[in-house]
mmCIF file of C-alpha atoms in Angstrom:
data_model
loop_
_atom_site.group_PDB
_atom_site.id
_atom_site.type_symbol
_atom_site.label_atom_id
_atom_site.label_comp_id
_atom_site.label_asym_id
_atom_site.label_seq_id
_atom_site.Cartn_x
_atom_site.Cartn_y
_atom_site.Cartn_z
ATOM 1 C CA MET A 1 -14.754 15.549 -24.261
ATOM 2 C CA ALA A 2 -13.588 17.099 -27.509
ATOM 3 C CA ASN A 3 -10.835 16.666 -30.151
ATOM 4 C CA PRO A 4 -11.053 20.067 -31.701
ATOM 5 C CA PRO A 5 -9.939 21.209 -35.132
ATOM 6 C CA PHE A 6 -6.346 22.291 -34.720
ATOM 7 C CA PHE A 7 -6.171 24.939 -37.456
ATOM 8 C CA GLU A 8 -7.715 28.251 -38.299
ATOM 9 C CA ASP A 9 -7.126 28.284 -42.070
ATOM 10 C CA VAL A 10 -5.062 26.739 -44.834
ATOM 11 C CA ALA A 11 -1.979 28.839 -43.957
ATOM 12 C CA ASP A 12 -2.176 27.561 -40.419
ATOM 13 C CA ALA A 13 -2.666 24.021 -41.521
ATOM 14 C CA ILE A 14 0.517 23.940 -43.673
ATOM 15 C CA GLY A 15 2.478 25.794 -41.052
ATOM 16 C CA ALA A 16 3.195 28.906 -43.035
ATOM 17 C CA ASP A 17 3.157 31.170 -39.960
ATOM 18 C CA SER A 18 4.607 28.764 -37.525
ATOM 19 C CA THR A 19 7.953 28.784 -35.805
ATOM 20 C CA ARG A 20 8.742 25.264 -36.799
ATOM 21 C CA SER A 21 12.484 24.711 -37.611
ATOM 22 C CA LEU A 22 13.339 24.194 -41.211
ATOM 23 C CA SER A 23 15.713 21.383 -40.198
ATOM 24 C CA ARG A 24 12.882 19.481 -38.503
ATOM 25 C CA ALA A 25 11.643 16.471 -40.343
ATOM 26 C CA PRO A 26 8.104 16.571 -41.758
ATOM 27 C CA PRO A 27 5.411 14.345 -40.271
ATOM 28 C CA LYS A 28 5.582 10.738 -41.499
ATOM 29 C CA SER A 29 1.780 10.273 -41.885
ATOM 30 C CA ALA A 30 -0.408 12.465 -44.014
ATOM 31 C CA SER A 31 -3.703 13.949 -42.563
ATOM 32 C CA SER A 32 -6.898 12.248 -43.843
ATOM 33 C CA ALA A 33 -9.244 14.733 -42.225
ATOM 34 C CA ALA A 34 -11.611 16.866 -44.236
ATOM 35 C CA ARG A 35 -11.276 20.637 -44.250
ATOM 36 C CA GLN A 36 -14.305 21.092 -41.983
ATOM 37 C CA GLU A 37 -12.686 18.580 -39.577
ATOM 38 C CA SER A 38 -9.339 20.149 -39.278
ATOM 39 C CA GLN A 39 -10.125 23.916 -39.771
ATOM 40 C CA ILE A 40 -12.502 26.262 -37.866
ATOM 41 C CA ASP A 41 -12.717 30.041 -37.162
ATOM 42 C CA GLY A 42 -10.314 30.942 -34.403
ATOM 43 C CA GLY A 43 -8.533 27.681 -34.627
ATOM 44 C CA GLU A 44 -8.236 25.375 -31.633
ATOM 45 C CA VAL A 45 -8.114 28.278 -29.168
ATOM 46 C CA GLY A 46 -11.377 29.645 -30.519
ATOM 47 C CA PHE A 47 -13.005 26.272 -30.383
ATOM 48 C CA VAL A 48 -12.043 25.641 -26.775
ATOM 49 C CA LYS A 49 -13.096 29.152 -25.758
ATOM 50 C CA ARG A 50 -16.641 28.473 -27.115
ATOM 51 C CA LEU A 51 -16.531 25.047 -25.402
ATOM 52 C CA ALA A 52 -15.624 26.762 -22.101
ATOM 53 C CA GLU A 53 -18.438 29.238 -22.496
ATOM 54 C CA ASP A 54 -20.868 26.421 -23.007
ATOM 55 C CA SER A 55 -19.393 24.663 -19.945
ATOM 56 C CA LEU A 56 -20.605 27.511 -17.787
ATOM 57 C CA ILE A 57 -24.169 26.712 -18.888
ATOM 58 C CA TYR A 58 -23.962 22.931 -18.327
ATOM 59 C CA GLN A 59 -21.705 22.949 -15.304
ATOM 60 C CA ASN A 60 -24.360 21.202 -13.200
ATOM 61 C CA ASN A 61 -24.848 18.512 -15.797
ATOM 62 C CA VAL A 62 -21.330 17.594 -16.659
ATOM 63 C CA GLY A 63 -18.659 16.565 -14.192
ATOM 64 C CA VAL A 64 -15.399 17.125 -16.053
ATOM 65 C CA PHE A 65 -14.741 18.838 -19.388
ATOM 66 C CA THR A 66 -11.732 17.728 -21.372
ATOM 67 C CA THR A 67 -10.217 18.768 -24.650
ATOM 68 C CA MET A 68 -7.001 18.204 -26.626
ATOM 69 C CA LEU A 69 -4.710 20.766 -28.158
ATOM 70 C CA GLY A 70 -2.175 20.190 -31.001
ATOM 71 C CA LYS A 71 -0.036 23.262 -30.415
ATOM 72 C CA LYS A 72 2.012 23.856 -27.314
ATOM 73 C CA ARG A 73 1.629 27.631 -27.616
ATOM 74 C CA SER A 74 -2.188 27.255 -27.264
ATOM 75 C CA VAL A 75 -1.846 25.830 -23.775
ATOM 76 C CA PRO A 76 -1.112 29.066 -21.793
ATOM 77 C CA ILE A 77 -3.633 30.945 -23.873
ATOM 78 C CA VAL A 78 -6.319 28.473 -23.113
ATOM 79 C CA ARG A 79 -5.506 28.479 -19.353
ATOM 80 C CA ARG A 80 -5.570 32.317 -19.329
ATOM 81 C CA ILE A 81 -9.066 32.215 -20.999
ATOM 82 C CA LEU A 82 -10.261 29.676 -18.388
ATOM 83 C CA GLY A 83 -8.929 31.891 -15.627
ATOM 84 C CA ASP A 84 -10.732 34.931 -17.019
ATOM 85 C CA MET A 85 -13.936 32.929 -16.813
ATOM 86 C CA LYS A 86 -13.261 32.207 -13.151
ATOM 87 C CA ILE A 87 -12.648 28.531 -13.906
ATOM 88 C CA THR A 88 -9.920 27.765 -11.435
ATOM 89 C CA GLN A 89 -9.881 24.011 -11.071
ATOM 90 C CA THR A 90 -7.915 22.942 -14.151
ATOM 91 C CA SER A 91 -5.235 20.462 -15.099
ATOM 92 C CA VAL A 92 -2.807 20.003 -18.051
ATOM 93 C CA TYR A 93 -1.519 16.731 -19.312
ATOM 94 C CA GLU A 94 1.090 15.845 -21.980
ATOM 95 C CA MET A 95 0.530 12.975 -24.309
ATOM 96 C CA CYS A 96 3.326 11.516 -26.565
ATOM 97 C CA GLN A 97 3.110 8.765 -29.080
ATOM 98 C CA GLY A 98 6.242 8.383 -31.069
ATOM 99 C CA ARG A 99 7.122 11.717 -32.470
ATOM 100 C CA VAL A 100 3.676 13.266 -31.995
ATOM 101 C CA MET A 101 2.992 15.522 -28.955
ATOM 102 C CA ARG A 102 -0.430 16.495 -27.833
ATOM 103 C CA TRP A 103 -1.691 18.417 -24.837
ATOM 104 C CA GLY A 104 -4.886 17.730 -22.916
ATOM 105 C CA ILE A 105 -6.689 20.257 -20.693
ATOM 106 C CA ALA A 106 -9.386 19.337 -18.147
ATOM 107 C CA TRP A 107 -11.592 21.517 -15.990
ATOM 108 C CA THR A 108 -14.454 21.019 -13.530
ATOM 109 C CA PHE A 109 -16.862 22.965 -11.363
ATOM 110 C CA ILE A 110 -17.054 20.183 -8.701
ATOM 111 C CA PRO A 111 -16.007 21.732 -5.253
ATOM 112 C CA ASN A 112 -12.762 20.564 -3.799
ATOM 113 C CA PHE A 113 -12.163 18.282 -6.859
ATOM 114 C CA SER A 114 -8.494 17.019 -7.255
ATOM 115 C CA PHE A 115 -7.207 16.046 -10.578
ATOM 116 C CA PRO A 116 -4.805 12.975 -10.594
ATOM 117 C CA VAL A 117 -1.223 13.766 -11.151
ATOM 118 C CA SER A 118 0.536 11.994 -13.935
ATOM 119 C CA GLU A 119 3.489 9.773 -13.008
ATOM 120 C CA PHE A 120 5.868 11.876 -15.084
ATOM 121 C CA ARG A 121 4.974 15.001 -13.272
ATOM 122 C CA GLN A 122 4.985 13.292 -9.897
ATOM 123 C CA LYS A 123 8.568 12.118 -10.449
ATOM 124 C CA ARG A 124 9.626 15.597 -11.577
ATOM 125 C CA LYS A 125 8.815 17.022 -8.111
ATOM 126 C CA TYR A 126 11.630 14.988 -6.516
ATOM 127 C CA HIS A 127 14.121 16.532 -8.898
ATOM 128 C CA ARG A 128 13.760 20.018 -7.384
ATOM 129 C CA PRO A 129 16.360 21.038 -4.824
ATOM 130 C CA PRO A 130 15.096 21.139 -1.236
ATOM 131 C CA LEU A 131 14.728 24.200 0.901
ATOM 132 C CA THR A 132 17.477 24.201 3.504
ATOM 133 C CA TYR A 133 18.536 26.113 6.587
ATOM 134 C CA THR A 134 21.816 25.745 8.287
ATOM 135 C CA LEU A 135 21.712 26.341 12.040
ATOM 136 C CA PRO A 136 24.204 28.692 13.736
ATOM 137 C CA PRO A 137 26.756 27.093 16.213
ATOM 138 C CA THR A 138 24.630 28.163 19.233
ATOM 139 C CA VAL A 139 20.800 27.739 19.268
ATOM 140 C CA SER A 140 19.034 28.528 22.549
ATOM 141 C CA CYS A 141 15.985 26.215 21.833
ATOM 142 C CA LEU A 142 18.161 23.135 21.644
ATOM 143 C CA ARG A 143 19.281 21.357 24.849
ATOM 144 C CA THR A 144 22.249 19.778 22.927
ATOM 145 C CA TYR A 145 23.491 20.483 19.493
ATOM 146 C CA THR A 146 22.797 17.070 18.065
ATOM 147 C CA ARG A 147 20.582 15.595 15.297
ATOM 148 C CA LYS A 148 18.395 13.794 17.800
ATOM 149 C CA CYS A 149 17.695 16.886 19.803
ATOM 150 C CA LEU A 150 16.930 18.924 16.655
ATOM 151 C CA PHE A 151 14.739 16.202 15.246
ATOM 152 C CA ASP A 152 12.654 15.996 18.491
ATOM 153 C CA TRP A 153 12.382 19.776 18.585
ATOM 154 C CA LEU A 154 11.274 19.893 14.996
ATOM 155 C CA LEU A 155 8.667 17.256 15.554
ATOM 156 C CA THR A 156 7.184 19.211 18.558
ATOM 157 C CA GLU A 157 7.153 22.496 16.547
ATOM 158 C CA LEU A 158 5.260 20.914 13.656
ATOM 159 C CA LYS A 159 2.702 19.434 16.016
ATOM 160 C CA ASP A 160 2.250 22.837 17.711
ATOM 161 C CA LEU A 161 1.467 24.142 14.206
ATOM 162 C CA LYS A 162 -1.410 21.660 14.125
ATOM 163 C CA MET A 163 0.117 19.659 11.334
ATOM 164 C CA HIS A 164 -0.557 15.997 10.877
ATOM 165 C CA VAL A 165 2.844 14.413 11.212
ATOM 166 C CA LEU A 166 4.376 10.922 10.716
ATOM 167 C CA VAL A 167 7.954 9.742 11.502
ATOM 168 C CA GLN A 168 9.293 7.613 8.681
ATOM 169 C CA LYS A 169 12.552 5.916 7.889
ATOM 170 C CA ASN A 170 14.678 7.308 5.114
ATOM 171 C CA LYS A 171 15.838 5.149 2.287
ATOM 172 C CA GLN A 172 18.639 2.640 3.411
ATOM 173 C CA ILE A 173 21.213 4.516 1.316
ATOM 174 C CA LEU A 174 20.521 7.765 3.222
ATOM 175 C CA GLY A 175 19.926 6.357 6.780
ATOM 176 C CA GLY A 176 18.111 8.208 9.561
ATOM 177 C CA TYR A 177 14.539 9.276 9.636
ATOM 178 C CA HIS A 178 12.320 12.160 8.352
ATOM 179 C CA ILE A 179 9.053 13.726 9.332
ATOM 180 C CA TYR A 180 6.118 13.587 6.811
ATOM 181 C CA ALA A 181 3.753 16.456 7.466
ATOM 182 C CA GLU A 182 0.431 17.730 6.145
ATOM 183 C CA ALA A 183 -1.165 21.099 6.960
ATOM 184 C CA HIS A 184 -4.727 22.147 6.265
ATOM 185 C CA GLU A 185 -4.528 25.609 7.866
ATOM 186 C CA ASP A 186 -2.003 28.431 8.046
ATOM 187 C CA THR A 187 -0.950 28.527 11.732
ATOM 188 C CA TRP A 188 2.588 29.938 11.206
ATOM 189 C CA THR A 189 1.821 33.318 9.651
ATOM 190 C CA HIS A 190 2.196 36.068 12.460
ATOM 191 C CA ALA A 191 2.700 33.158 14.979
ATOM 192 C CA ARG A 192 5.284 35.102 16.939
ATOM 193 C CA ARG A 193 2.969 38.154 17.196
ATOM 194 C CA LYS A 194 0.215 35.810 18.514
ATOM 195 C CA ARG A 195 2.657 34.326 21.148
ATOM 196 C CA ARG A 196 3.668 37.871 22.336
ATOM 197 C CA LYS A 197 0.040 38.870 22.577
ATOM 198 C CA ALA A 198 -0.829 35.715 24.658
ATOM 199 C CA LEU A 199 2.216 36.347 26.954
ATOM 200 C CA PHE A 200 1.180 39.941 27.349
ATOM 201 C CA LEU A 201 -2.411 39.087 28.317
ATOM 202 C CA GLN A 202 -1.153 36.321 30.723
ATOM 203 C CA GLN A 203 1.159 38.808 32.428
ATOM 204 C CA GLN A 204 -1.816 41.336 32.791
ATOM 205 C CA HIS A 205 -3.936 38.589 34.316
ATOM 206 C CA GLN A 206 -1.312 37.662 36.806
ATOM 207 C CA GLN A 207 -0.869 41.306 37.861
ATOM 208 C CA GLY A 208 -4.638 41.687 38.181
ATOM 209 C CA GLN A 209 -4.900 44.340 35.371
ATOM 210 C CA PRO A 210 -7.780 44.538 32.991
ATOM 211 C CA LEU A 211 -7.222 42.354 29.892
ATOM 212 C CA ASP A 212 -6.837 45.029 27.230
ATOM 213 C CA ALA A 213 -5.631 44.039 23.830
ATOM 214 C CA PRO A 214 -1.989 45.179 23.528
ATOM 215 C CA THR A 215 -0.819 47.531 20.774
ATOM 216 C CA ASP A 216 1.908 46.624 18.271
ATOM 217 C CA THR A 217 4.282 49.079 20.082
ATOM 218 C CA GLN A 218 3.694 47.179 23.359
ATOM 219 C CA LEU A 219 4.265 43.854 21.770
ATOM 220 C CA MET A 220 7.417 44.854 19.979
ATOM 221 C CA GLY A 221 8.711 46.317 23.250
ATOM 222 C CA LYS A 222 8.434 43.052 25.181
ATOM 223 C CA LYS A 223 11.596 40.894 25.150
ATOM 224 C CA HIS A 224 11.028 37.173 24.558
ATOM 225 C CA PRO A 225 13.360 34.294 24.084
ATOM 226 C CA LEU A 226 11.972 33.319 20.758
ATOM 227 C CA PRO A 227 14.354 33.523 17.843
ATOM 228 C CA VAL A 228 13.642 36.265 15.271
ATOM 229 C CA CYS A 229 13.872 35.538 11.627
ATOM 230 C CA ARG A 230 16.235 38.104 10.103
ATOM 231 C CA GLU A 231 16.960 37.897 6.425
ATOM 232 C CA THR A 232 20.463 38.851 5.410
ATOM 233 C CA LYS A 233 21.394 40.239 2.028
ATOM 234 C CA GLU A 234 22.594 36.843 0.958
ATOM 235 C CA ASP A 235 19.237 35.208 1.944
ATOM 236 C CA VAL A 236 17.382 37.773 -0.130
ATOM 237 C CA GLU A 237 19.687 37.118 -3.212
ATOM 238 C CA VAL A 238 19.373 33.397 -2.855
ATOM 239 C CA ALA A 239 15.530 33.696 -2.584
ATOM 240 C CA ALA A 240 15.380 35.982 -5.688
ATOM 241 C CA LYS A 241 17.579 33.487 -7.637
ATOM 242 C CA ARG A 242 15.359 30.630 -6.556
ATOM 243 C CA ARG A 243 12.337 32.395 -7.809
ATOM 244 C CA ARG A 244 13.828 33.132 -11.138
ATOM 245 C CA LEU A 245 15.010 29.579 -11.475
ATOM 246 C CA GLU A 246 11.585 28.227 -10.820
ATOM 247 C CA GLN A 247 10.024 30.586 -13.327
ATOM 248 C CA THR A 248 12.514 29.593 -16.109
ATOM 249 C CA CYS A 249 13.179 25.979 -15.331
ATOM 250 C CA GLU A 250 10.705 23.434 -14.094
ATOM 251 C CA GLU A 251 13.410 20.984 -13.072
ATOM 252 C CA GLY A 252 16.273 21.872 -10.826
ATOM 253 C CA GLU A 253 19.262 19.705 -9.994
ATOM 254 C CA ALA A 254 18.544 16.226 -8.822
ATOM 255 C CA TRP A 255 18.716 16.025 -4.973
ATOM 256 C CA LEU A 256 17.402 12.603 -4.086
ATOM 257 C CA GLU A 257 16.279 9.508 -5.830
ATOM 258 C CA GLU A 258 12.567 9.098 -6.226
ATOM 259 C CA LEU A 259 11.094 8.382 -2.825
ATOM 260 C CA GLU A 260 8.890 5.445 -3.419
ATOM 261 C CA HIS A 261 6.540 5.363 -0.372
ATOM 262 C CA ASP A 262 2.821 4.748 -0.206
ATOM 263 C CA LEU A 263 1.176 6.828 2.418
ATOM 264 C CA SER A 264 -2.385 5.849 1.516
ATOM 265 C CA GLY A 265 -2.487 3.182 4.247
ATOM 266 C CA SER A 266 -0.399 5.095 6.869
ATOM 267 C CA THR A 267 -2.036 6.255 10.044
ATOM 268 C CA LEU A 268 -1.019 9.710 11.011
ATOM 269 C CA THR A 269 -0.421 10.686 14.613
ATOM 270 C CA ASP A 270 -3.475 13.002 14.623
ATOM 271 C CA HIS A 271 -6.959 11.947 13.397
ATOM 272 C CA LYS A 272 -8.211 14.032 10.579
ATOM 273 C CA PRO A 273 -11.743 15.473 10.871
ATOM 274 C CA GLU A 274 -14.186 14.471 8.162
ATOM 275 C CA ASN A 275 -14.900 18.036 7.061
ATOM 276 C CA GLN A 276 -11.504 19.524 6.995
ATOM 277 C CA ASP A 277 -10.005 22.427 4.964
ATOM 278 C CA PRO A 278 -8.179 21.757 1.659
ATOM 279 C CA LEU A 279 -4.559 20.569 1.860
ATOM 280 C CA ILE A 280 -2.174 23.520 1.640
ATOM 281 C CA LEU A 281 1.103 21.822 2.420
ATOM 282 C CA LYS A 282 2.514 18.353 2.133
ATOM 283 C CA ALA A 283 6.298 18.074 2.752
ATOM 284 C CA ASN A 284 9.131 15.998 4.193
ATOM 285 C CA PHE A 285 11.364 17.504 6.836
ATOM 286 C CA TYR A 286 14.916 16.141 7.230
ATOM 287 C CA VAL A 287 17.581 16.659 9.807
ATOM 288 C CA GLU A 288 21.174 16.215 8.892
ATOM 289 C CA SER A 289 24.690 17.266 9.807
ATOM 290 C CA SER A 290 27.037 18.460 7.182
ATOM 291 C CA LEU A 291 29.579 15.735 8.074
ATOM 292 C CA LYS A 292 27.612 12.863 9.492
ATOM 293 C CA GLY A 293 24.635 12.915 7.188
ATOM 294 C CA TYR A 294 21.017 12.211 8.098
ATOM 295 C CA GLY A 295 19.872 11.376 11.548
ATOM 296 C CA GLY A 296 16.968 11.578 13.917
ATOM 297 C CA GLY A 297 16.588 7.826 15.024
ATOM 298 C CA GLU A 298 17.342 6.060 18.184
ATOM 299 C CA GLU A 299 20.904 5.353 17.092
ATOM 300 C CA ASP A 300 21.618 9.099 17.721
ATOM 301 C CA GLU A 301 20.964 8.652 21.487
ATOM 302 C CA GLU A 302 24.686 8.248 22.130
ATOM 303 C CA GLU A 303 25.695 11.047 19.736
ATOM 304 C CA THR A 304 28.188 13.371 21.248
ATOM 305 C CA GLU A 305 27.277 17.060 20.994
ATOM 306 C CA ILE A 306 28.540 18.650 17.870
ATOM 307 C CA GLY A 307 29.097 21.939 19.535
ATOM 308 C CA GLU A 308 31.653 20.376 21.867
ATOM 309 C CA ASN A 309 33.798 18.531 19.345
ATOM 310 C CA SER A 310 33.138 19.044 15.670
ATOM 311 C CA MET A 311 32.275 22.710 15.862
ATOM 312 C CA ALA A 312 35.686 23.562 17.341
ATOM 313 C CA ASP A 313 37.888 21.509 15.133
ATOM 314 C CA ASN A 314 37.582 17.964 13.807
ATOM 315 C CA GLY A 315 41.144 17.736 12.597
ATOM 316 C CA ASP A 316 40.739 18.228 8.872
ATOM 317 C CA GLY A 317 39.641 21.831 8.948
ATOM 318 C CA ASN A 318 35.914 21.133 8.191
ATOM 319 C CA VAL A 319 33.257 22.431 10.498
ATOM 320 C CA ASP A 320 30.158 20.283 11.156
ATOM 321 C CA LYS A 321 26.781 22.067 11.356
ATOM 322 C CA LEU A 322 23.116 20.977 11.750
ATOM 323 C CA ILE A 323 20.871 21.427 8.666
ATOM 324 C CA ILE A 324 16.996 21.348 8.289
ATOM 325 C CA SER A 325 15.872 20.329 4.836
ATOM 326 C CA VAL A 326 12.278 20.779 3.586
ATOM 327 C CA GLU A 327 11.157 18.725 0.585
ATOM 328 C CA TRP A 328 7.929 20.119 -0.863
ATOM 329 C CA LEU A 329 5.586 17.389 -2.072
ATOM 330 C CA GLY A 330 2.363 19.157 -2.775
ATOM 331 C CA GLY A 331 -0.261 21.669 -1.583
ATOM 332 C CA THR A 332 -0.963 25.179 -2.585
ATOM 333 C CA ASP A 333 2.652 26.010 -3.860
ATOM 334 C CA ARG A 334 6.193 25.667 -2.857
ATOM 335 C CA GLU A 335 6.305 29.094 -1.258
ATOM 336 C CA VAL A 336 4.177 27.771 1.639
ATOM 337 C CA ALA A 337 7.077 25.395 2.586
ATOM 338 C CA ASN A 338 9.441 28.398 2.288
ATOM 339 C CA ARG A 339 7.250 30.333 4.831
ATOM 340 C CA VAL A 340 7.251 27.405 7.239
ATOM 341 C CA LEU A 341 11.045 27.182 7.077
ATOM 342 C CA CYS A 342 11.241 30.914 7.790
ATOM 343 C CA TYR A 343 9.061 30.460 10.788
ATOM 344 C CA LEU A 344 11.397 27.661 12.073
ATOM 345 C CA LYS A 345 14.325 30.071 11.684
#
């Protein structure tokens, strides 16, 4: 643990070369630190760099290294330095006391170590808009165009992807149910190609032909009832805007209130092995209709098919459609949830 000298020289200490606004009020308390306590060659970035170099030597003796930074612009520089040293397990924390802001950086060499997430950052996740997909009026994989049928199909698909799933009730204000899912391996990438290959080999086996591996041309030539994910120009533009938004703004529009659920004591439908791969996706999957809201529970059993009534005309000119929403909660990154949604398309 270290509280490094923040400044490089006297000019840095008095803020002569900083971008501090002239209208900003000066600090209320005067510094009582001696010069050798507040200034050092390279400033706080140079101090932390030397500390990180020493941590490579003592990585087997110390579990977690932490240090505090006094300037926000030092945070990305220090993270880049740690990345150049192949130190990948890092975490950044914000500390605020009155009008004083500080930033803490922690890193470790312990395999599969997970840093705790601050309550502020955990809440911020729920303010990001969900990933959504609106189903077309006719979907071949659904027996009936209802929320209940779509919910059951979605649950089966997630289980087929070897995810650990748990059906949970939504908040009372929302109604309906959602699927909480965790994934420890990528089973959706090239899944359609794997299905075509398995179907091709099965047909060869039934015809008594030698089981040769099919070529890509043979696979693409086989017609199959599986839906193909085709991105329209609008989808590409929306995806590009979403990426730019995530880069420039950490918080999107509020979509849901904070989901206060404790999954630590929940029993998932599948038993997790002791030596499992790291978690790559943790998300909630919702099913809703544009007019009736969320669904998926037993109360949807008597639901009339949307395609027979609402899709034609519900009297006020509005057209009801089924929607799948994915709320990313954690894992590698949010793009993993986007790829799963593309697979479902």
